[in-house]
XYZ file of C-alpha atoms in Angstrom:
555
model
C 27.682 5.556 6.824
C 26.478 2.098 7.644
C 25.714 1.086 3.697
C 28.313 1.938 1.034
C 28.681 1.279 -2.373
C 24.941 1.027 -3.345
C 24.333 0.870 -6.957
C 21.235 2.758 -7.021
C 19.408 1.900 -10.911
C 17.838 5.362 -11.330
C 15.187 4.895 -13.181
C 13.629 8.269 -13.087
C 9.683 7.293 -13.312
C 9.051 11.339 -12.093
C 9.829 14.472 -13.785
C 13.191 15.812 -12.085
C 14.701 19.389 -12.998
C 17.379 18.626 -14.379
C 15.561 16.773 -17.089
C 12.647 18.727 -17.591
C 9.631 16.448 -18.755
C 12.254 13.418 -20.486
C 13.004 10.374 -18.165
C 16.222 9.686 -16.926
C 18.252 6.733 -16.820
C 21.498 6.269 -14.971
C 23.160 4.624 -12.585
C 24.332 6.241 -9.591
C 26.864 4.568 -7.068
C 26.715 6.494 -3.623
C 30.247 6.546 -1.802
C 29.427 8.915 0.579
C 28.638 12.409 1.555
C 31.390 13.735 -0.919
C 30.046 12.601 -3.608
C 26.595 13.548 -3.344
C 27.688 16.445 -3.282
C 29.210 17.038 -5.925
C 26.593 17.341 -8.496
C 22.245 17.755 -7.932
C 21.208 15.254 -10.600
C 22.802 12.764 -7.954
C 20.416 13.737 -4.995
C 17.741 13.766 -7.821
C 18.935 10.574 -9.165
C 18.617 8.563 -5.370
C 14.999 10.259 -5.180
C 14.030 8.719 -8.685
C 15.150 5.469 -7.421
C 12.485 5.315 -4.402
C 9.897 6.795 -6.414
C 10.845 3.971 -9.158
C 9.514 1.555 -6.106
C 5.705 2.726 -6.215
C 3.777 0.128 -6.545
C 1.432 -0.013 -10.460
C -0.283 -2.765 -11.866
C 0.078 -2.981 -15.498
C 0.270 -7.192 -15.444
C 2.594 -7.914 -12.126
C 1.650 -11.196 -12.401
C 2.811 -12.830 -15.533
C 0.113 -9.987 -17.624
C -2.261 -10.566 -14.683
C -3.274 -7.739 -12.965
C -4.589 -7.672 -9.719
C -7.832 -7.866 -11.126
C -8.289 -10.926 -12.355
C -8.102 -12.365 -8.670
C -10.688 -10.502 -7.843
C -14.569 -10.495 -8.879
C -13.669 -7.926 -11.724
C -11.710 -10.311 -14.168
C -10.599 -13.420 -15.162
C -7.275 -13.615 -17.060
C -7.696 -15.913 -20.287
C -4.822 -17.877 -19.711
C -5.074 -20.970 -17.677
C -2.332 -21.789 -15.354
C -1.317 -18.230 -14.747
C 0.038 -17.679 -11.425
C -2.777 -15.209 -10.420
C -4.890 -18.309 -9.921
C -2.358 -18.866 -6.495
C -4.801 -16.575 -4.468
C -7.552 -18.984 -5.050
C -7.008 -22.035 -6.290
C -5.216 -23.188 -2.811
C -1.196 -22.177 -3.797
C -1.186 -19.143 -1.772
C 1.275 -20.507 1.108
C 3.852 -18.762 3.262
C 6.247 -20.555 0.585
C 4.194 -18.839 -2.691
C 3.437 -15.724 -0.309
C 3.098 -13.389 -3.541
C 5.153 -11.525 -1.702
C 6.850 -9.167 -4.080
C 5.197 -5.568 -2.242
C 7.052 -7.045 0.933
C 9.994 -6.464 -1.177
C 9.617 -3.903 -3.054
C 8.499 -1.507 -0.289
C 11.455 -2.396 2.154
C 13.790 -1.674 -0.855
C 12.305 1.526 -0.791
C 12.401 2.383 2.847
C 15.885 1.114 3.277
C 16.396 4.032 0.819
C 14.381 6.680 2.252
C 15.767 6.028 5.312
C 19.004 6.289 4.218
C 18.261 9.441 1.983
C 16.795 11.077 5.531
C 19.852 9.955 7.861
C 23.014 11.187 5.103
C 21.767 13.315 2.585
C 18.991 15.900 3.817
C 21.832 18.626 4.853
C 23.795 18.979 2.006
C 25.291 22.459 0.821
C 26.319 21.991 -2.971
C 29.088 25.165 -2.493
C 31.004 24.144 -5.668
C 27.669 25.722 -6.849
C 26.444 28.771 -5.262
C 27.380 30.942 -8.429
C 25.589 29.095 -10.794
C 21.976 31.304 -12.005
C 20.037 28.092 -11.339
C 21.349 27.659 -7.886
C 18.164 29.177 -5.566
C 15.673 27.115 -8.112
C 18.017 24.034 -7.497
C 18.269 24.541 -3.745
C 14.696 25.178 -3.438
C 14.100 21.488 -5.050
C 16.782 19.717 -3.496
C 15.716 20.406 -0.463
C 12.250 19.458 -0.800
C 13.585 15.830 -1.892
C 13.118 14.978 2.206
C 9.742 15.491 2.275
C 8.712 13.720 -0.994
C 11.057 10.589 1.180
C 8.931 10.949 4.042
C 5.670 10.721 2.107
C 6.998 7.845 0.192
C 8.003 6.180 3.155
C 4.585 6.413 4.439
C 3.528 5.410 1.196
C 5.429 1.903 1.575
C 3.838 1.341 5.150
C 0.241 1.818 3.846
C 1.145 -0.451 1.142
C 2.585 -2.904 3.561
C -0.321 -2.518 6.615
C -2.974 -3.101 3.979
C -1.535 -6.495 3.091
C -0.067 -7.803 6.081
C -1.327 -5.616 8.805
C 1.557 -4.779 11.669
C 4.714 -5.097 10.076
C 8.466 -3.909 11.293
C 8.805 -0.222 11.656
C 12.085 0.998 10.238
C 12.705 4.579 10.523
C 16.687 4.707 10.444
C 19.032 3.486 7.998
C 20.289 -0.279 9.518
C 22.739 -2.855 8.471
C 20.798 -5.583 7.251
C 21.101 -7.727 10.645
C 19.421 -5.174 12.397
C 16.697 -4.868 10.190
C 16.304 -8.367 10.007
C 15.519 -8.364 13.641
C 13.191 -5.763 14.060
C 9.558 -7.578 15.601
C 6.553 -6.825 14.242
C 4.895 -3.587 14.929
C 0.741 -3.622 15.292
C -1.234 -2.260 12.998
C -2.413 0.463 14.899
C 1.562 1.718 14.881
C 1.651 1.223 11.671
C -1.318 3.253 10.849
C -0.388 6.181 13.309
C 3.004 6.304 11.834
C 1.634 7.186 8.285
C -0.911 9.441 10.213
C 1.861 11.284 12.330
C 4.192 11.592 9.257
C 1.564 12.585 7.219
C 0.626 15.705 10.073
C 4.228 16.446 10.038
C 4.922 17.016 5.673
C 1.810 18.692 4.513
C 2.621 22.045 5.214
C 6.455 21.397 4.177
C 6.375 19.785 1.123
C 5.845 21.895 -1.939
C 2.275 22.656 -3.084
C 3.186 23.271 -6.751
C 5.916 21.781 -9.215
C 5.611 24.120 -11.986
C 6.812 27.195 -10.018
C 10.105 26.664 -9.377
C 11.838 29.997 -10.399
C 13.648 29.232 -13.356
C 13.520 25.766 -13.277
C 9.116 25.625 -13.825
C 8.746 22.172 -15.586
C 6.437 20.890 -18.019
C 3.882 19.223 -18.055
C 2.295 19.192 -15.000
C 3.880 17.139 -12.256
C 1.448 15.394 -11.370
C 4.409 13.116 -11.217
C 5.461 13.755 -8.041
C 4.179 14.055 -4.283
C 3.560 17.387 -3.442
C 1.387 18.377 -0.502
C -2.198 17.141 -2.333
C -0.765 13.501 -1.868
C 0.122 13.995 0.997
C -3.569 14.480 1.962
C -4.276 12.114 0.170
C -2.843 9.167 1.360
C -3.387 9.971 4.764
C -7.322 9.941 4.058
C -6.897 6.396 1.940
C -5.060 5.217 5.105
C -7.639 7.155 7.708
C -10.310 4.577 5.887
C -8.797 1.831 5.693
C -7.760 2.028 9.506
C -11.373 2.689 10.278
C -12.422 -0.296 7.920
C -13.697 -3.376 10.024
C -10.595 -5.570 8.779
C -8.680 -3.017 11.272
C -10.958 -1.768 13.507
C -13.664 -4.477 14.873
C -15.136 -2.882 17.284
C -16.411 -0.071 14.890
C -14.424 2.675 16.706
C -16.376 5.606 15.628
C -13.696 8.022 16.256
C -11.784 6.325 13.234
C -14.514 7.025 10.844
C -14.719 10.778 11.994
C -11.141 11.102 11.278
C -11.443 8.696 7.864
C -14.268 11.703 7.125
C -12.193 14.761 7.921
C -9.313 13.286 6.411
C -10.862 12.415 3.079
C -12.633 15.776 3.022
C -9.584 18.047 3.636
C -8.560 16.348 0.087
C -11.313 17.122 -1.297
C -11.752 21.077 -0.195
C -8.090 21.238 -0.979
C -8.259 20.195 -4.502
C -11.389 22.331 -5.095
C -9.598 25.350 -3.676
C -6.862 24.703 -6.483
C -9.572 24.768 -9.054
C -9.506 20.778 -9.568
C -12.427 19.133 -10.274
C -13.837 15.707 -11.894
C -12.622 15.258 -15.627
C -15.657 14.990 -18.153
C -13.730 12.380 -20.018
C -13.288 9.553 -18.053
C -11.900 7.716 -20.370
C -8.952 9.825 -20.804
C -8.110 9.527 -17.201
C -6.493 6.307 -17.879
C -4.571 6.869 -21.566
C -1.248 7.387 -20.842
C -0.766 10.327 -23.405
C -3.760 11.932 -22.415
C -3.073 11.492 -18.010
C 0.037 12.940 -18.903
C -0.543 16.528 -19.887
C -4.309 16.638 -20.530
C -5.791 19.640 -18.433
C -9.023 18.036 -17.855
C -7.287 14.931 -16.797
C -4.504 16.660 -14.575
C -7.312 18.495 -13.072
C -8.544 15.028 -11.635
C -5.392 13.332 -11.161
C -3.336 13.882 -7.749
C -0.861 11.612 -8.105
C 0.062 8.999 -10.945
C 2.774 6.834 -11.309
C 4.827 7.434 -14.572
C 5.903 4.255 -16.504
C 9.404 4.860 -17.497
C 9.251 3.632 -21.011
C 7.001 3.921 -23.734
C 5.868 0.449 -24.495
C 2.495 -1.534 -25.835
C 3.097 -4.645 -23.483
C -0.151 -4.131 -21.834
C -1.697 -3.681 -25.081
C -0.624 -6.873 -26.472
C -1.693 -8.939 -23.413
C -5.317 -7.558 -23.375
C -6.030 -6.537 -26.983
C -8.604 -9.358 -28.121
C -7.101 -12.600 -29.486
C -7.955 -13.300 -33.498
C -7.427 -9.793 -34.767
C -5.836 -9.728 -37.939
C -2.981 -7.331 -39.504
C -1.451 -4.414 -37.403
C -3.611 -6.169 -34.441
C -2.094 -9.194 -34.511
C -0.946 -11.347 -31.237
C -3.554 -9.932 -29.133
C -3.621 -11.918 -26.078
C -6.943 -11.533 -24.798
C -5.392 -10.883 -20.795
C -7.571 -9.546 -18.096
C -11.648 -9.760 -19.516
C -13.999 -8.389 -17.533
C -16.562 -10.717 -15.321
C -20.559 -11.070 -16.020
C -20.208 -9.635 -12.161
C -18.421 -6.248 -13.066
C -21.050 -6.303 -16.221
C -23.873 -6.332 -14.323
C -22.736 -3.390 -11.621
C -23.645 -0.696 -14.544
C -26.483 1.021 -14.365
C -28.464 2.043 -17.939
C -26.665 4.747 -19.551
C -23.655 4.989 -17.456
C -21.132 6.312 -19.586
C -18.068 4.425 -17.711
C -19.111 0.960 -19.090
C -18.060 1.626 -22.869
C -14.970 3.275 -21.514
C -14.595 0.011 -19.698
C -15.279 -3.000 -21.572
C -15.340 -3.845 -25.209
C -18.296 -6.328 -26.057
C -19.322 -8.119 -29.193
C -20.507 -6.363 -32.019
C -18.043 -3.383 -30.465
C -15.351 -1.570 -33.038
C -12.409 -1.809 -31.387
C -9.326 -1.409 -30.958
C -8.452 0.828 -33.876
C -5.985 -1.698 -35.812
C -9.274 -4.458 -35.231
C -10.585 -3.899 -39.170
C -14.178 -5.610 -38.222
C -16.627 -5.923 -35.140
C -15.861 -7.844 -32.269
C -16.511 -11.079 -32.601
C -16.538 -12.366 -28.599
C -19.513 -15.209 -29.538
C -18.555 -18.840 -29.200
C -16.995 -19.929 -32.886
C -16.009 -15.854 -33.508
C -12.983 -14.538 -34.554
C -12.317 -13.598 -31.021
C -14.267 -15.842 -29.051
C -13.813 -19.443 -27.887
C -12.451 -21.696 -28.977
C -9.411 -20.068 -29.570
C -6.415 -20.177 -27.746
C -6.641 -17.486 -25.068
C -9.661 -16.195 -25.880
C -12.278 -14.335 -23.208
C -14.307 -16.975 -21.124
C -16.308 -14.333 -20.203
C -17.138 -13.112 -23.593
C -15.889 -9.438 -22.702
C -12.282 -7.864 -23.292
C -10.556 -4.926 -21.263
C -10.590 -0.962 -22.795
C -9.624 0.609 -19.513
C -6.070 1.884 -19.309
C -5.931 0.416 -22.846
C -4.633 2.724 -25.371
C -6.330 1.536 -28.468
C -4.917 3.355 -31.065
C -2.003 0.887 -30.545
C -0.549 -0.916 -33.088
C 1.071 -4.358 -32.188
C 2.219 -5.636 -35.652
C 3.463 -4.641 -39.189
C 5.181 -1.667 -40.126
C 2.705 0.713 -38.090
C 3.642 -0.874 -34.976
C 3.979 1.873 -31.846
C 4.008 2.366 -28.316
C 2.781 4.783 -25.975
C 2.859 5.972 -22.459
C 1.183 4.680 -19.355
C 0.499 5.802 -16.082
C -0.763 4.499 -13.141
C -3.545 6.789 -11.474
C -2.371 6.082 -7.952
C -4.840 8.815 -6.302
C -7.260 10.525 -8.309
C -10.222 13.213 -6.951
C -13.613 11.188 -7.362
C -12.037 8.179 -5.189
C -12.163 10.627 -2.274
C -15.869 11.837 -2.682
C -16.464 7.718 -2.670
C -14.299 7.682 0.755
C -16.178 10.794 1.955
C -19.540 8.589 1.873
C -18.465 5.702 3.382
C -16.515 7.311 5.903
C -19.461 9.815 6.710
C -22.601 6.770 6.241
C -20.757 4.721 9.156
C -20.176 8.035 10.885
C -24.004 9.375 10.947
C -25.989 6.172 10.276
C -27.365 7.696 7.003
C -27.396 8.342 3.279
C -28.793 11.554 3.936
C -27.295 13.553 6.596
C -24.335 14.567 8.331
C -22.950 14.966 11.086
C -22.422 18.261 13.115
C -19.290 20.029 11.410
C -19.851 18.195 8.127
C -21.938 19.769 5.490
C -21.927 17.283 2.780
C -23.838 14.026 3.111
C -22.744 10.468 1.565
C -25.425 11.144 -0.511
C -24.351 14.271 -1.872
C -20.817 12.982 -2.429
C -21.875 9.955 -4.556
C -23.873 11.963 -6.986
C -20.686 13.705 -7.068
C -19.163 10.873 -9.176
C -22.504 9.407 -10.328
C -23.171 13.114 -12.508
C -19.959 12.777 -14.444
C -20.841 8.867 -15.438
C -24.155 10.756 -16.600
C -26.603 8.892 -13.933
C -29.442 9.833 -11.988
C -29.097 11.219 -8.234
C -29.807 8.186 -6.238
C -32.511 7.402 -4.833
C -34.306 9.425 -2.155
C -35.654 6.664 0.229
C -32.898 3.846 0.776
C -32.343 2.177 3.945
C -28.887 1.643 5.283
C -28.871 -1.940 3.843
C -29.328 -0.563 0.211
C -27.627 2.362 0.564
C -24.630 0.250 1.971
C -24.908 -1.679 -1.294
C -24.951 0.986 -3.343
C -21.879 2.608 -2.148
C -19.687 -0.638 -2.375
C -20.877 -0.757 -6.329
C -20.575 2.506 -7.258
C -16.899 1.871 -5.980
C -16.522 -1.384 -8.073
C -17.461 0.354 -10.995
C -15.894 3.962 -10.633
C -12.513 2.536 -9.842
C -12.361 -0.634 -11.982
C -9.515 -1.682 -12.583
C -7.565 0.437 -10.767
C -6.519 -1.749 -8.379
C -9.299 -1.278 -5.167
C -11.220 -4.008 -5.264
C -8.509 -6.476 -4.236
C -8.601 -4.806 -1.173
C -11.612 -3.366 -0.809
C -13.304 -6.389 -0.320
C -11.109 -7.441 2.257
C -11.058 -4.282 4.364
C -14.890 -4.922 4.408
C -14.446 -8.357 5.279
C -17.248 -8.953 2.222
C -14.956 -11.631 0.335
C -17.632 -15.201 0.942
C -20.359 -12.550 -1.130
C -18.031 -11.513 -3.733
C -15.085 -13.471 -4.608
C -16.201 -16.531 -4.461
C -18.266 -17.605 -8.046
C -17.658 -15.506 -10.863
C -19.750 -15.142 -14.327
C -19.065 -14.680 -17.497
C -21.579 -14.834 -20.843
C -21.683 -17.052 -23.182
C -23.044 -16.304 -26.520
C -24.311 -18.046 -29.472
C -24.886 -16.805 -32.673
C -28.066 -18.315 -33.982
C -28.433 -18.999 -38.115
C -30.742 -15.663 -38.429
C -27.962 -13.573 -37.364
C -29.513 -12.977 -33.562
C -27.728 -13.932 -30.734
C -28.661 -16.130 -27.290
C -26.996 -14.786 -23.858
C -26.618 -17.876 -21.035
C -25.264 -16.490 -17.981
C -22.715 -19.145 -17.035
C -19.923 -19.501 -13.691
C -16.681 -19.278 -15.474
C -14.566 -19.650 -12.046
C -15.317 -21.160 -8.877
C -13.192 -20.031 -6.335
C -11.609 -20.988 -3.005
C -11.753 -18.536 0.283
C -10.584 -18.839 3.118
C -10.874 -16.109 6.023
C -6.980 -15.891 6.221
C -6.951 -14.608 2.967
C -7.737 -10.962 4.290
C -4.326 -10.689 5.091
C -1.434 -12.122 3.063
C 0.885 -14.742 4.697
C 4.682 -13.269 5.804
C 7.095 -14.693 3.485
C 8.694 -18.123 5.071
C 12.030 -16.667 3.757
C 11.864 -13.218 6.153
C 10.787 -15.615 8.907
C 13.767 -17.144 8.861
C 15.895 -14.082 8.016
C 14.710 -13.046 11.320
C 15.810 -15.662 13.494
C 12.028 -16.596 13.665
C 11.286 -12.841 15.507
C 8.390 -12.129 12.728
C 5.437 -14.005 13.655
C 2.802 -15.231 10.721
C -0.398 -13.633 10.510
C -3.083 -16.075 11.475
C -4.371 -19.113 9.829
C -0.563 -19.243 7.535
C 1.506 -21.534 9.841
């Protein structure tokens, strides 16, 4: 073995057999081949360790989410350091660089899972009655590597674009002086690997012979998110960030892709949850059938906590809602993407006058001089506060004070009717048709999503230009939050219209009780065109001997 003696934290963030649906924390040191095999929970224990490397976004930047960098949010605390990706910090020395880390951390041990540990025979346990249930898993762990592997690239290609293709386990040195691979290698690779796991990798987690496990794994990769990320990544490499000269054969495959999710998940009786809502509550994404029908994939916190709760519960609540810190509130710009009626926007964003959260014993007050409006310390700007992924029957002080789960949706079913339609409107040139071998139209597959937020079919006589428009908000509203518009925006190239000023309301109680609305810029923000792609940390420039090259517009 080239790498010994890896303490491997193994925070098990997934629902392994050998623990049924309970997390798992240990500490496993791999020696060498011996010792992995002496026991399962060891194989299992490496595999909970990559999957512990998925990326989430419950506040990665000091409570901030991605979010508030974007035209969704502004986070109520000045000085933060989301305010780096636009306030002129953002520098090949402040690269914000900690996916560049996190996802090489992660293929160093996939790769290293792949190259030792994919043959093992576990004799010692061939009698045991669990052993063909055990077997069966264990050897399944290679494929879930691959995907996440592939996983880490699309995470990596979407930031930086071509980045150093590792796909054997190297000393450090040599993976230190691995170039730059384009792109378009990058994207093939998760393609290829993608081709090469679907039909391997299991299809279902809760048939394992003796070993079924409960609740449903949506937990872990099986061959749904598999599909799944290689349509995200078919649309992203057909996006104009990555392909300029609107190769149309990139959108065909972004359309096939993104519908062989979708027919797969209705063939498994999946469908759009009716309480969206619930998609986003830990203890409900969990186990909830409704909400397991929608999710593919999520990414399981591995504690119980209320830290996101306390960093975007409203500021001035008194009692068990004490020390709310008002976090990540919602822009005028997000506001104004609703439509009349749509159902998502209360399950969004809590607004003055609203009741919430449950330990908040009177109205929101988010007016200038309220309880929870300016000017208090850390109060919204943008006279909104955050619901989504927000468990609000949190407590945060006094004796009632609890926690609860979280999970990170990381691929859910109505993103992929969204991908469908953009994919298939730059494939056929309109709203309202399809192309030969495609029977649902962009049309068809926004209404999709559009009938579960309880709106209207859209209209029946867009042009491209609206239609175009229509799209891009029904994304910024479906998947709020979520962690899409960040880069959205950029695979569009769209950032000057949308990133650039952002609103909030300010509002004034008047003596009769009514109140005046001023539509106000809270944020005025700097953009520059290398922001599409993030700068390559100065420190693996010179870890490399100066073989990485810096993506335009950063040196």
């Amino acid at each position: 073995m080239k790498l010994k003696n890896i303490l491997l934290s193994g925070l098990a963030i997934v629902t392994l057999a050998s623990c049924g649906d309970k997390m798992n924390y240990k500490e496993f040191s791999v020696y060498d081949e011996a010792y992995m095999q002496k026991k399962f929970e060891r194989a299992g224990g490496f595999l909970s360790t990559i999957y512990a490397d998925l990326d989430s976004d419950f506040g990665n930047y000091n409570g901030a989410t991605l979010a508030s960098a974007t035209d969704e949010a502004v986070y109520s605390h000045d000085g933060n350091s989301i305010e780096s990706f636009f306030n002129g910090a953002w520098s090949p020395t402040n690269a914000n660089s900690s996916i560049w880390t996190t996802c090489y951390h992660g293929i160093a041990y996939c790769n290293l899972f792949l190259d030792e540990f994919t043959d093992l025979t576990f004799d010692d346990y061939k009698l045991d009655k669990n052993f063909k249930a055990e077997m069966y898993q264990y050897n399944n762990y290679q494929w879930e590597a691959r995907w996440a592997r592939a996983y880490f690239y699309f995470l990596l290609v979407r930031q930086y674009g071509g980045v150093p293709l590792l796909t054997e386990n190297l000393s450090a040195e040599e993976a230190n002086a691995q170039p730059r691979a384009t792109a378009e290698e990058i994207f093939e690779f998760i393609d290829d690997e993608c081709e090469a796991i679907k039909d391997e990798i299991t299809e279902d987690y809760g048939d394992l012979g003796n070993l079924a496990m409960t609740p449903a794994n949506n937990g872990r990769a099986n061959n749904l998110a598999v599909l799944a990320l290689r349509a995200r990544a078919a649309l992203y490499h057909a996006s104009p960030l990555f392909n300029p000269d609107n190769n149309q054969e990139l959108w065909r495959k972004a359309a096939e892709a993104n519908k062989a999710v979708i027919d797969a998940c209705t063939a498994r009786g999946m469908k759009l949850s009716n309480d969206y809502k619930g998609l986003f509550i830990g203890n409900t994404s969990w186990s909830d059938a409704a909400a397991v029908g929608e999710i593919i994939f999520g990414r399981r916190m591995p504690t119980e906590n209320r830290t996101f709760e306390t960093n975007n519960f409203p500021v001035g609540m008194t009692g068990a809602g004490a020390g709310g810190g008002g976090g990540n509130c919602p822009s005028q710009n997000l506001v104004e993407a609703y439509e009349n009626g749509d159902k998502r926007f209360a399950a969004s964003i809590a607004c003055n006058g609203d009741s919430w959260p449950n330990a908040n014993t009177q109205p929101l007050e988010t007016f200038v001089g309220g309880v929870n409006g300016l000017p208090n310390t850390y109060a919204t700007t943008t006279g909104y506060y955050l619901k989504k992924y927000v468990t609000e029957s949190v407590q945060i002080a006094g004796n009632g004070a609890n926690t609860c789960k979280h999970v990170w949706v990381t691929f859910r079913l109505a993103e992929f009717y969204l991908n469908y339609a953009e994919a298939m409107f730059n494939l056929s040139g309109s709203a309202y048709s399809a192309v030969t071998g495609f029977a649902m139209t962009p049309e068809a597959a926004i209404n999709v999503v559009r009938k579960r937020a309880g709106l209207a079919n859209i209209a029946k006589d867009l042009s491209a230009a609206d239609f175009k428009a229509k799209l891009e908000n029904e994304r910024f509203v479906e998947l709020a939050f979520e962690g899409h518009r960040f880069f959205d925006v950029r695979r569009w190239k769209e950032a000057e219209k949308y990133f650039k000023t952002i609103y909030g309301m300010e509002i004034i109680k008047n003596a009769d009780g009514s109140y005046t609305e001023t539509k106000k810029v809270v944020q005025n923000r700097l953009w520059e065109d290398k922001m599409y792609l993030f700068p390559i940390p100065q420190t693996e420039i010179l870890k490399s001997g100066n073989i990485l090259t810096q993506n335009p517009g950063w040196n």
